[in-house]
mmCIF file of C-alpha atoms in Angstrom:
data_model
loop_
_atom_site.group_PDB
_atom_site.id
_atom_site.type_symbol
_atom_site.label_atom_id
_atom_site.label_comp_id
_atom_site.label_asym_id
_atom_site.label_seq_id
_atom_site.Cartn_x
_atom_site.Cartn_y
_atom_site.Cartn_z
ATOM 1 C CA UNK R 1 27.324 80.953 114.657
ATOM 2 C CA UNK R 2 23.808 79.587 113.855
ATOM 3 C CA UNK R 3 23.688 77.712 117.157
ATOM 4 C CA UNK R 4 24.612 80.911 118.982
ATOM 5 C CA UNK R 5 21.769 82.754 117.243
ATOM 6 C CA UNK R 6 19.337 80.033 118.358
ATOM 7 C CA UNK R 7 20.549 80.426 121.931
ATOM 8 C CA UNK R 8 20.059 84.195 121.819
ATOM 9 C CA UNK R 9 16.591 83.767 120.305
ATOM 10 C CA UNK R 10 15.716 81.260 123.030
ATOM 11 C CA UNK R 11 16.722 83.770 125.688
ATOM 12 C CA UNK R 12 14.726 86.618 124.106
ATOM 13 C CA UNK R 13 11.614 84.544 123.376
ATOM 14 C CA UNK R 14 11.834 83.001 126.838
ATOM 15 C CA UNK R 15 11.805 86.411 128.517
ATOM 16 C CA UNK R 16 8.827 87.474 126.391
ATOM 17 C CA UNK R 17 6.963 84.245 127.228
ATOM 18 C CA UNK R 18 7.332 84.581 131.004
ATOM 19 C CA UNK R 19 4.354 86.947 131.336
ATOM 20 C CA UNK R 20 1.855 84.906 129.275
ATOM 21 C CA UNK R 21 3.057 81.700 130.943
ATOM 22 C CA UNK R 22 2.481 83.142 134.431
ATOM 23 C CA UNK R 23 -0.924 84.568 133.581
ATOM 24 C CA UNK R 24 -2.225 81.472 131.777
ATOM 25 C CA UNK R 25 -1.127 79.125 134.567
ATOM 26 C CA UNK R 26 -2.193 81.305 137.483
ATOM 27 C CA UNK R 27 -3.591 78.974 140.117
ATOM 28 C CA UNK R 28 -2.978 75.880 137.970
ATOM 29 C CA UNK R 29 0.817 75.819 137.811
ATOM 30 C CA UNK R 30 1.880 72.196 137.895
ATOM 31 C CA UNK R 31 4.936 70.051 137.118
ATOM 32 C CA UNK R 32 3.869 69.526 133.495
ATOM 33 C CA UNK R 33 3.616 73.271 132.845
ATOM 34 C CA UNK R 34 6.979 73.976 134.474
ATOM 35 C CA UNK R 35 8.650 71.117 132.592
ATOM 36 C CA UNK R 36 7.165 72.324 129.299
ATOM 37 C CA UNK R 37 8.480 75.850 129.793
ATOM 38 C CA UNK R 38 11.930 74.704 130.932
ATOM 39 C CA UNK R 39 12.345 72.315 127.995
ATOM 40 C CA UNK R 40 10.964 74.570 125.257
ATOM 41 C CA UNK R 41 12.904 77.647 126.401
ATOM 42 C CA UNK R 42 15.916 76.011 128.020
ATOM 43 C CA UNK R 43 16.965 73.648 125.227
ATOM 44 C CA UNK R 44 17.555 76.434 122.644
ATOM 45 C CA UNK R 45 19.695 78.256 125.209
ATOM 46 C CA UNK R 46 21.685 75.068 125.851
ATOM 47 C CA UNK R 47 22.100 74.595 122.081
ATOM 48 C CA UNK R 48 23.375 78.160 121.794
ATOM 49 C CA UNK R 49 25.919 77.689 124.578
ATOM 50 C CA UNK R 50 27.083 74.206 123.605
ATOM 51 C CA UNK R 51 26.143 73.693 119.962
ATOM 52 C CA UNK R 52 29.232 75.252 118.370
ATOM 53 C CA UNK R 53 31.579 72.649 119.834
ATOM 54 C CA UNK R 54 29.267 69.793 120.856
ATOM 55 C CA UNK R 55 29.530 66.495 118.929
ATOM 56 C CA UNK R 56 27.055 66.307 116.068
ATOM 57 C CA UNK R 57 25.054 63.382 117.558
ATOM 58 C CA UNK R 58 24.533 65.388 120.755
ATOM 59 C CA UNK R 59 23.408 68.448 118.793
ATOM 60 C CA UNK R 60 20.972 66.337 116.763
ATOM 61 C CA UNK R 61 19.588 64.802 119.969
ATOM 62 C CA UNK R 62 19.010 68.219 121.587
ATOM 63 C CA UNK R 63 17.289 69.648 118.506
ATOM 64 C CA UNK R 64 15.148 66.529 118.100
ATOM 65 C CA UNK R 65 14.106 66.691 121.755
ATOM 66 C CA UNK R 66 13.099 70.337 121.318
ATOM 67 C CA UNK R 67 11.033 69.481 118.224
ATOM 68 C CA UNK R 68 9.278 66.531 119.888
ATOM 69 C CA UNK R 69 8.581 68.560 123.034
ATOM 70 C CA UNK R 70 6.803 71.266 121.034
ATOM 71 C CA UNK R 71 4.689 68.652 119.237
ATOM 72 C CA UNK R 72 3.724 67.123 122.591
ATOM 73 C CA UNK R 73 2.860 70.483 124.178
ATOM 74 C CA UNK R 74 0.721 71.690 121.260
ATOM 75 C CA UNK R 75 -1.032 68.339 120.880
ATOM 76 C CA UNK R 76 -1.872 68.126 124.570
ATOM 77 C CA UNK R 77 -2.762 71.776 125.102
ATOM 78 C CA UNK R 78 -6.536 71.475 124.437
ATOM 79 C CA UNK R 79 -6.736 68.323 126.550
ATOM 80 C CA UNK R 80 -4.965 69.835 129.551
ATOM 81 C CA UNK R 81 -6.318 73.384 129.356
ATOM 82 C CA UNK R 82 -9.858 72.896 128.119
ATOM 83 C CA UNK R 83 -11.383 74.018 124.899
ATOM 84 C CA UNK R 84 -11.517 77.714 125.689
ATOM 85 C CA UNK R 85 -9.747 80.238 127.857
ATOM 86 C CA UNK R 86 -10.043 83.901 128.661
ATOM 87 C CA UNK R 87 -9.204 85.849 125.490
ATOM 88 C CA UNK R 88 -7.770 88.626 127.649
ATOM 89 C CA UNK R 89 -4.862 86.301 128.426
ATOM 90 C CA UNK R 90 -3.813 86.313 124.762
ATOM 91 C CA UNK R 91 -2.925 83.326 122.632
ATOM 92 C CA UNK R 92 -1.447 80.253 124.366
ATOM 93 C CA UNK R 93 2.160 80.940 125.302
ATOM 94 C CA UNK R 94 3.727 77.951 123.406
ATOM 95 C CA UNK R 95 2.584 79.522 120.129
ATOM 96 C CA UNK R 96 4.727 82.576 120.855
ATOM 97 C CA UNK R 97 7.894 80.469 120.808
ATOM 98 C CA UNK R 98 6.909 77.923 118.137
ATOM 99 C CA UNK R 99 9.603 79.261 115.796
ATOM 100 C CA UNK R 100 12.359 77.989 118.128
ATOM 101 C CA UNK R 101 11.896 74.228 117.549
ATOM 102 C CA UNK R 102 11.367 74.833 113.820
ATOM 103 C CA UNK R 103 14.739 76.579 113.581
ATOM 104 C CA UNK R 104 16.317 73.791 115.651
ATOM 105 C CA UNK R 105 15.022 71.244 113.134
ATOM 106 C CA UNK R 106 16.430 73.353 110.277
ATOM 107 C CA UNK R 107 19.810 73.323 112.006
ATOM 108 C CA UNK R 108 20.225 69.531 111.898
ATOM 109 C CA UNK R 109 17.934 68.393 109.068
ATOM 110 C CA UNK R 110 17.604 69.216 105.404
ATOM 111 C CA UNK R 111 15.026 69.480 102.653
ATOM 112 C CA UNK R 112 11.465 68.170 102.939
ATOM 113 C CA UNK R 113 11.707 67.204 106.625
ATOM 114 C CA UNK R 114 12.181 70.831 107.697
ATOM 115 C CA UNK R 115 9.255 72.129 105.665
ATOM 116 C CA UNK R 116 7.092 69.165 106.679
ATOM 117 C CA UNK R 117 7.736 69.922 110.350
ATOM 118 C CA UNK R 118 6.957 73.590 109.703
ATOM 119 C CA UNK R 119 3.635 72.553 108.141
ATOM 120 C CA UNK R 120 2.768 70.296 111.086
ATOM 121 C CA UNK R 121 3.473 73.103 113.568
ATOM 122 C CA UNK R 122 1.296 75.402 111.456
ATOM 123 C CA UNK R 123 -1.607 72.930 111.560
ATOM 124 C CA UNK R 124 -1.214 72.434 115.307
ATOM 125 C CA UNK R 125 -1.208 76.206 115.741
ATOM 126 C CA UNK R 126 -4.572 76.360 113.975
ATOM 127 C CA UNK R 127 -5.798 73.468 116.160
ATOM 128 C CA UNK R 128 -4.719 75.075 119.428
ATOM 129 C CA UNK R 129 -6.079 78.507 118.501
ATOM 130 C CA UNK R 130 -9.404 77.084 117.340
ATOM 131 C CA UNK R 131 -9.947 74.965 120.439
ATOM 132 C CA UNK R 132 -8.906 77.826 122.702
ATOM 133 C CA UNK R 133 -11.257 80.376 121.152
ATOM 134 C CA UNK R 134 -14.999 80.387 121.843
ATOM 135 C CA UNK R 135 -15.755 83.359 119.606
ATOM 136 C CA UNK R 136 -17.999 83.248 116.503
ATOM 137 C CA UNK R 137 -15.024 83.569 114.139
ATOM 138 C CA UNK R 138 -12.776 81.141 115.974
ATOM 139 C CA UNK R 139 -11.860 79.120 112.878
ATOM 140 C CA UNK R 140 -11.010 82.179 110.770
ATOM 141 C CA UNK R 141 -8.888 83.675 113.516
ATOM 142 C CA UNK R 142 -7.163 80.331 114.065
ATOM 143 C CA UNK R 143 -6.316 80.017 110.358
ATOM 144 C CA UNK R 144 -5.012 83.586 110.256
ATOM 145 C CA UNK R 145 -2.835 82.963 113.303
ATOM 146 C CA UNK R 146 -1.547 79.699 111.833
ATOM 147 C CA UNK R 147 -0.646 81.356 108.527
ATOM 148 C CA UNK R 148 1.057 84.238 110.295
ATOM 149 C CA UNK R 149 3.043 81.928 112.575
ATOM 150 C CA UNK R 150 4.052 79.722 109.648
ATOM 151 C CA UNK R 151 5.150 82.703 107.545
ATOM 152 C CA UNK R 152 7.069 84.179 110.465
ATOM 153 C CA UNK R 153 8.868 80.911 111.177
ATOM 154 C CA UNK R 154 9.601 80.273 107.486
ATOM 155 C CA UNK R 155 11.661 83.474 107.360
ATOM 156 C CA UNK R 156 13.949 82.173 110.096
ATOM 157 C CA UNK R 157 14.069 78.725 108.517
ATOM 158 C CA UNK R 158 15.102 80.268 105.209
ATOM 159 C CA UNK R 159 17.846 82.294 106.885
ATOM 160 C CA UNK R 160 19.180 79.214 108.666
ATOM 161 C CA UNK R 161 19.144 77.087 105.508
ATOM 162 C CA UNK R 162 20.839 79.804 103.449
ATOM 163 C CA UNK R 163 23.456 80.259 106.157
ATOM 164 C CA UNK R 164 24.143 76.537 106.337
ATOM 165 C CA UNK R 165 24.350 76.238 102.548
ATOM 166 C CA UNK R 166 26.774 79.152 102.440
ATOM 167 C CA UNK R 167 28.866 77.502 105.138
ATOM 168 C CA UNK R 168 28.883 74.235 103.180
ATOM 169 C CA UNK R 169 29.967 76.053 100.016
ATOM 170 C CA UNK R 170 32.704 77.787 101.979
ATOM 171 C CA UNK R 171 33.853 74.438 103.376
ATOM 172 C CA UNK R 172 33.929 72.997 99.858
ATOM 173 C CA UNK R 173 35.910 75.972 98.575
ATOM 174 C CA UNK R 174 38.373 75.692 101.447
ATOM 175 C CA UNK R 175 38.704 71.951 100.861
ATOM 176 C CA UNK R 176 39.302 72.601 97.159
ATOM 177 C CA UNK R 177 41.914 75.228 98.020
ATOM 178 C CA UNK R 178 43.648 72.839 100.410
ATOM 179 C CA UNK R 179 43.585 70.109 97.769
ATOM 180 C CA UNK R 180 44.942 72.518 95.173
ATOM 181 C CA UNK R 181 47.654 73.687 97.553
ATOM 182 C CA UNK R 182 48.585 70.082 98.341
ATOM 183 C CA UNK R 183 48.771 69.211 94.652
ATOM 184 C CA UNK R 184 50.806 72.327 93.939
ATOM 185 C CA UNK R 185 53.158 71.514 96.813
ATOM 186 C CA UNK R 186 53.534 67.967 95.503
ATOM 187 C CA UNK R 187 54.250 69.298 92.007
ATOM 188 C CA UNK R 188 56.849 71.734 93.336
ATOM 189 C CA UNK R 189 58.424 68.949 95.377
ATOM 190 C CA UNK R 190 58.623 66.732 92.291
ATOM 191 C CA UNK R 191 60.113 69.565 90.261
ATOM 192 C CA UNK R 192 62.630 70.323 93.004
ATOM 193 C CA UNK R 193 63.599 66.664 93.235
ATOM 194 C CA UNK R 194 63.876 66.418 89.453
ATOM 195 C CA UNK R 195 66.019 69.557 89.386
ATOM 196 C CA UNK R 196 68.171 68.148 92.178
ATOM 197 C CA UNK R 197 68.600 64.926 90.228
ATOM 198 C CA UNK R 198 69.378 66.811 87.007
ATOM 199 C CA UNK R 199 71.937 68.899 88.854
ATOM 200 C CA UNK R 200 73.613 65.817 90.267
ATOM 201 C CA UNK R 201 73.717 64.182 86.840
ATOM 202 C CA UNK R 202 75.267 67.340 85.411
ATOM 203 C CA UNK R 203 77.682 68.025 88.266
ATOM 204 C CA UNK R 204 78.553 64.498 89.320
ATOM 205 C CA UNK R 205 78.005 61.886 86.664
ATOM 206 C CA UNK R 206 78.921 63.882 83.556
ATOM 207 C CA UNK R 207 81.840 65.688 85.188
ATOM 208 C CA UNK R 208 83.205 62.398 86.553
ATOM 209 C CA UNK R 209 82.977 60.775 83.132
ATOM 210 C CA UNK R 210 84.699 63.767 81.524
ATOM 211 C CA UNK R 211 87.438 63.745 84.165
ATOM 212 C CA UNK R 212 88.082 60.044 83.718
ATOM 213 C CA UNK R 213 87.940 60.345 79.934
ATOM 214 C CA UNK R 214 90.529 63.125 79.870
ATOM 215 C CA UNK R 215 92.877 61.508 82.387
ATOM 216 C CA UNK R 216 95.708 59.266 81.278
ATOM 217 C CA UNK R 217 95.000 56.935 84.182
ATOM 218 C CA UNK R 218 92.375 56.617 86.893
ATOM 219 C CA UNK R 219 93.643 57.637 90.320
ATOM 220 C CA UNK R 220 92.219 57.815 93.819
ATOM 221 C CA UNK R 221 90.556 61.198 93.261
ATOM 222 C CA UNK R 222 88.566 59.833 90.341
ATOM 223 C CA UNK R 223 87.456 56.830 92.358
ATOM 224 C CA UNK R 224 86.518 59.020 95.325
ATOM 225 C CA UNK R 225 84.462 61.416 93.176
ATOM 226 C CA UNK R 226 82.679 58.511 91.491
ATOM 227 C CA UNK R 227 81.897 57.006 94.908
ATOM 228 C CA UNK R 228 80.570 60.345 96.192
ATOM 229 C CA UNK R 229 78.350 60.699 93.125
ATOM 230 C CA UNK R 230 76.951 57.186 93.548
ATOM 231 C CA UNK R 231 76.275 57.872 97.226
ATOM 232 C CA UNK R 232 74.349 61.039 96.346
ATOM 233 C CA UNK R 233 72.318 59.154 93.731
ATOM 234 C CA UNK R 234 71.437 56.538 96.337
ATOM 235 C CA UNK R 235 70.334 59.256 98.784
ATOM 236 C CA UNK R 236 68.083 60.826 96.151
ATOM 237 C CA UNK R 237 66.576 57.429 95.308
ATOM 238 C CA UNK R 238 65.907 56.835 99.010
ATOM 239 C CA UNK R 239 64.497 60.350 99.503
ATOM 240 C CA UNK R 240 67.219 61.211 102.004
ATOM 241 C CA UNK R 241 68.793 64.649 102.311
ATOM 242 C CA UNK R 242 71.827 65.696 104.265
ATOM 243 C CA UNK R 243 70.651 66.420 107.805
ATOM 244 C CA UNK R 244 72.059 67.664 111.077
ATOM 245 C CA UNK R 245 74.994 69.978 111.670
ATOM 246 C CA UNK R 246 78.689 69.431 111.076
ATOM 247 C CA UNK R 247 81.804 71.428 111.984
ATOM 248 C CA UNK R 248 83.196 73.971 109.543
ATOM 249 C CA UNK R 249 86.255 71.749 109.354
ATOM 250 C CA UNK R 250 84.228 69.359 107.186
ATOM 251 C CA UNK R 251 83.599 72.163 104.682
ATOM 252 C CA UNK R 252 87.320 72.923 104.672
ATOM 253 C CA UNK R 253 88.109 69.268 103.944
ATOM 254 C CA UNK R 254 85.642 69.168 101.039
ATOM 255 C CA UNK R 255 86.956 72.379 99.480
ATOM 256 C CA UNK R 256 90.586 71.353 99.953
ATOM 257 C CA UNK R 257 89.888 68.052 98.198
ATOM 258 C CA UNK R 258 88.202 69.966 95.368
ATOM 259 C CA UNK R 259 91.234 72.245 95.059
ATOM 260 C CA UNK R 260 93.680 69.330 95.049
ATOM 261 C CA UNK R 261 91.704 67.472 92.380
ATOM 262 C CA UNK R 262 91.934 70.494 90.097
ATOM 263 C CA UNK R 263 95.426 71.735 91.064
ATOM 264 C CA UNK R 264 94.003 74.988 92.376
ATOM 265 C CA UNK R 265 95.340 77.026 95.329
ATOM 266 C CA UNK R 266 93.106 77.073 98.387
ATOM 267 C CA UNK R 267 93.090 79.669 101.164
ATOM 268 C CA UNK R 268 91.112 79.817 104.402
ATOM 269 C CA UNK R 269 90.507 82.976 106.422
ATOM 270 C CA UNK R 270 88.989 82.453 109.870
ATOM 271 C CA UNK R 271 87.601 85.349 111.861
ATOM 272 C CA UNK R 272 89.317 85.988 115.173
ATOM 273 C CA UNK R 273 88.099 83.597 117.840
ATOM 274 C CA UNK R 274 86.523 81.152 115.370
ATOM 275 C CA UNK R 275 87.477 77.490 115.758
ATOM 276 C CA UNK R 276 86.676 75.426 112.657
ATOM 277 C CA UNK R 277 86.392 72.291 114.771
ATOM 278 C CA UNK R 278 83.780 73.880 117.054
ATOM 279 C CA UNK R 279 81.761 76.224 114.833
ATOM 280 C CA UNK R 280 79.025 74.287 113.022
ATOM 281 C CA UNK R 281 76.761 74.705 110.021
ATOM 282 C CA UNK R 282 74.065 72.503 108.425
ATOM 283 C CA UNK R 283 75.311 69.427 106.608
ATOM 284 C CA UNK R 284 73.143 70.485 103.661
ATOM 285 C CA UNK R 285 75.054 73.770 103.473
ATOM 286 C CA UNK R 286 78.364 71.898 103.221
ATOM 287 C CA UNK R 287 76.995 69.649 100.483
ATOM 288 C CA UNK R 288 75.534 72.581 98.520
ATOM 289 C CA UNK R 289 78.610 74.824 98.797
ATOM 290 C CA UNK R 290 81.059 72.092 97.805
ATOM 291 C CA UNK R 291 78.887 70.984 94.875
ATOM 292 C CA UNK R 292 78.237 74.540 93.648
ATOM 293 C CA UNK R 293 81.909 75.401 94.142
ATOM 294 C CA UNK R 294 82.896 72.365 92.107
ATOM 295 C CA UNK R 295 80.621 73.455 89.265
ATOM 296 C CA UNK R 296 82.014 77.008 89.371
ATOM 297 C CA UNK R 297 85.562 75.637 89.233
ATOM 298 C CA UNK R 298 84.720 73.307 86.340
ATOM 299 C CA UNK R 299 83.168 76.229 84.457
ATOM 300 C CA UNK R 300 86.369 78.198 85.010
ATOM 301 C CA UNK R 301 88.512 75.322 83.759
ATOM 302 C CA UNK R 302 86.276 74.952 80.712
ATOM 303 C CA UNK R 303 85.724 78.573 79.697
ATOM 304 C CA UNK R 304 88.041 81.019 81.493
ATOM 305 C CA UNK R 305 90.980 80.431 79.133
ATOM 306 C CA UNK R 306 89.012 81.461 76.065
ATOM 307 C CA UNK R 307 88.389 79.467 72.915
ATOM 308 C CA UNK R 308 89.902 81.455 70.056
ATOM 309 C CA UNK R 309 93.162 82.466 71.756
ATOM 310 C CA UNK R 310 93.641 80.271 74.832
ATOM 311 C CA UNK R 311 95.489 81.920 77.699
ATOM 312 C CA UNK R 312 96.961 80.872 81.008
ATOM 313 C CA UNK R 313 94.503 81.457 83.839
ATOM 314 C CA UNK R 314 95.231 81.784 87.552
ATOM 315 C CA UNK R 315 92.542 80.324 89.788
ATOM 316 C CA UNK R 316 91.985 80.315 93.505
ATOM 317 C CA UNK R 317 89.469 78.933 96.000
ATOM 318 C CA UNK R 318 88.949 81.104 99.065
ATOM 319 C CA UNK R 319 86.969 80.463 102.236
ATOM 320 C CA UNK R 320 85.948 83.188 104.692
ATOM 321 C CA UNK R 321 84.527 82.057 108.015
ATOM 322 C CA UNK R 322 82.798 84.315 110.526
ATOM 323 C CA UNK R 323 80.506 83.442 113.407
ATOM 324 C CA UNK R 324 77.289 83.933 111.424
ATOM 325 C CA UNK R 325 78.461 84.151 107.808
ATOM 326 C CA UNK R 326 80.440 81.634 105.770
ATOM 327 C CA UNK R 327 81.406 82.368 102.165
ATOM 328 C CA UNK R 328 83.307 80.514 99.463
ATOM 329 C CA UNK R 329 84.886 82.350 96.549
ATOM 330 C CA UNK R 330 85.908 80.749 93.248
ATOM 331 C CA UNK R 331 88.131 83.335 91.563
ATOM 332 C CA UNK R 332 89.962 83.450 88.238
ATOM 333 C CA UNK R 333 91.561 86.111 86.025
ATOM 334 C CA UNK R 334 90.263 84.621 82.790
ATOM 335 C CA UNK R 335 88.370 86.100 79.873
ATOM 336 C CA UNK R 336 85.223 86.699 81.931
ATOM 337 C CA UNK R 337 81.676 86.952 80.577
ATOM 338 C CA UNK R 338 78.389 88.804 81.017
ATOM 339 C CA UNK R 339 76.229 86.844 83.531
ATOM 340 C CA UNK R 340 73.043 88.530 82.297
ATOM 341 C CA UNK R 341 73.550 87.030 78.842
ATOM 342 C CA UNK R 342 73.722 83.441 80.085
ATOM 343 C CA UNK R 343 70.577 81.622 78.985
ATOM 344 C CA UNK R 344 68.326 80.463 81.874
ATOM 345 C CA UNK R 345 68.267 76.880 80.613
ATOM 346 C CA UNK R 346 72.032 76.487 81.038
ATOM 347 C CA UNK R 347 72.373 73.881 83.779
ATOM 348 C CA UNK R 348 75.755 74.940 85.109
ATOM 349 C CA UNK R 349 75.146 78.504 86.243
ATOM 350 C CA UNK R 350 71.345 78.442 86.593
ATOM 351 C CA UNK R 351 70.758 75.087 88.257
ATOM 352 C CA UNK R 352 74.020 73.833 89.692
ATOM 353 C CA UNK R 353 75.103 77.129 91.240
ATOM 354 C CA UNK R 354 72.334 79.690 91.678
ATOM 355 C CA UNK R 355 69.328 77.407 92.172
ATOM 356 C CA UNK R 356 71.258 75.053 94.446
ATOM 357 C CA UNK R 357 72.271 77.891 96.765
ATOM 358 C CA UNK R 358 68.845 79.567 96.617
ATOM 359 C CA UNK R 359 67.205 76.330 97.787
ATOM 360 C CA UNK R 360 69.466 76.311 100.840
ATOM 361 C CA UNK R 361 67.966 78.134 103.831
ATOM 362 C CA UNK R 362 70.208 81.154 104.324
ATOM 363 C CA UNK R 363 72.137 80.418 101.139
ATOM 364 C CA UNK R 364 72.971 82.744 98.276
ATOM 365 C CA UNK R 365 75.140 82.877 95.155
ATOM 366 C CA UNK R 366 76.632 85.954 93.476
ATOM 367 C CA UNK R 367 78.360 85.818 90.092
ATOM 368 C CA UNK R 368 80.584 88.847 89.433
ATOM 369 C CA UNK R 369 82.188 88.890 86.008
ATOM 370 C CA UNK R 370 82.872 91.133 83.035
ATOM 371 C CA UNK R 371 84.509 90.392 79.691
ATOM 372 C CA UNK R 372 88.269 90.657 80.118
ATOM 373 C CA UNK R 373 88.022 91.173 83.898
ATOM 374 C CA UNK R 374 87.921 87.605 85.192
ATOM 375 C CA UNK R 375 85.217 86.000 87.324
ATOM 376 C CA UNK R 376 84.390 85.712 91.016
ATOM 377 C CA UNK R 377 81.642 83.322 92.095
ATOM 378 C CA UNK R 378 80.684 83.826 95.750
ATOM 379 C CA UNK R 379 78.720 81.123 97.543
ATOM 380 C CA UNK R 380 77.489 82.155 100.968
ATOM 381 C CA UNK R 381 75.486 80.925 103.912
ATOM 382 C CA UNK R 382 74.065 83.197 106.626
ATOM 383 C CA UNK R 383 73.085 81.780 110.007
ATOM 384 C CA UNK R 384 69.457 82.552 110.894
#
C-alpha cells in the first residue's frame, strides 16, 4: 500500500514538474537533464507498480538509487546551471519533487538514517536556492525554502513510518494469533488423543479384564477381544487412525461378533437395493460404531437388570442400512434411567459413546431412556 502511494505521488509530482523542467531547460536540454528527470520521476512510479510484490533487495536497490540520484542532481545543479537563473522561472524543478526520494528512503530504512537523509536534502535545498538566487535576500529566502521543504517532507516521512510501524504491529499480532492457534490446536489434539486413549482403556482393557475375570475359562472370544485391544493400543502409540473405506459387511461382522460374545440377538435391516458387500463407509466409522455399541451393551449388561431387585432383561442389537444413513441400535427393556442425570465425568456414556461418535465426521449418538421404560442407544453415521 505504501509503495502504491509513492507511485501515485511520483506520477502527480512528475506531471507538476513537467512545466518547470521545460522552462528551465529551454534551449539547453541535454542528456543529463533528461536522465535526471526520468530517474527522479520514473523510479517512484516503478516502485509504485512493482514494489508491493518485488523482492526486498530489489525494492531497496530502487529506493537507494532514487535517493542517490537526488543527491547527485542537487549537488551538481549550481555547477551545471550557473549560480543564478531567471527568478521568473521559479525555483529549480528538482526541489519541487525532493520529497519523493525522502519517502523512498523512509520505505526501506529506519531511524536516524531517514532523518539524516532528510536533513541533508534540506541543506542541499538551501544550497541550491542560495546559489540560484542573485537577490539581496538570497540567503534568507534559501533558508526559508529549505525549512519549508524539510517540514513538508517530514510530514510524509512521518506518515510512512507510522504506517510501516502499524503494519509491523499487525504482523506481530497476526503471528501471535497464529502461534496461539497452533498451540491451542496442539493442546486440543493432545486432549483428543488422551481422551481416545482413556476411552480405549475403559472400553477395551478394563472390559476385557472383567470379562476374563468373570468367565470360568478363557475362550476364543476373550483372546480375540484382547488381541483387538492390543492392536488399538499399538495404533494409538504409533499415531495411526483407521483410514480408508470398507464395505458395510465389515460393520455387520463386527456387530455380529459383539452380539455373539454377549449372547444378544442381532438383526440387520437393509434398504431395498443396498448391497452390504458394495456399499462402503469410512473405516473409522466402523471402529467407532462397534466400540460405542460395545460400551452401550456392556452398560446394559451391568445396569439394566437393576441392583435392588434384579430382573430378566431382553436385549437386542439392530442395524439399519440405507444409502446415506447407517444406524446401530442397542435396545433393552430394563429398568432404564434419566440420561440428563448422568454425571459428565462418567467415562462410559460421556466419553465412550457420545464423545466417540461426535468426533466422527457425520457421526451422532442418541440415548433414549426413562426409568422403567428401558433404553435405546442409537449410533448413527450420515454420509456427507
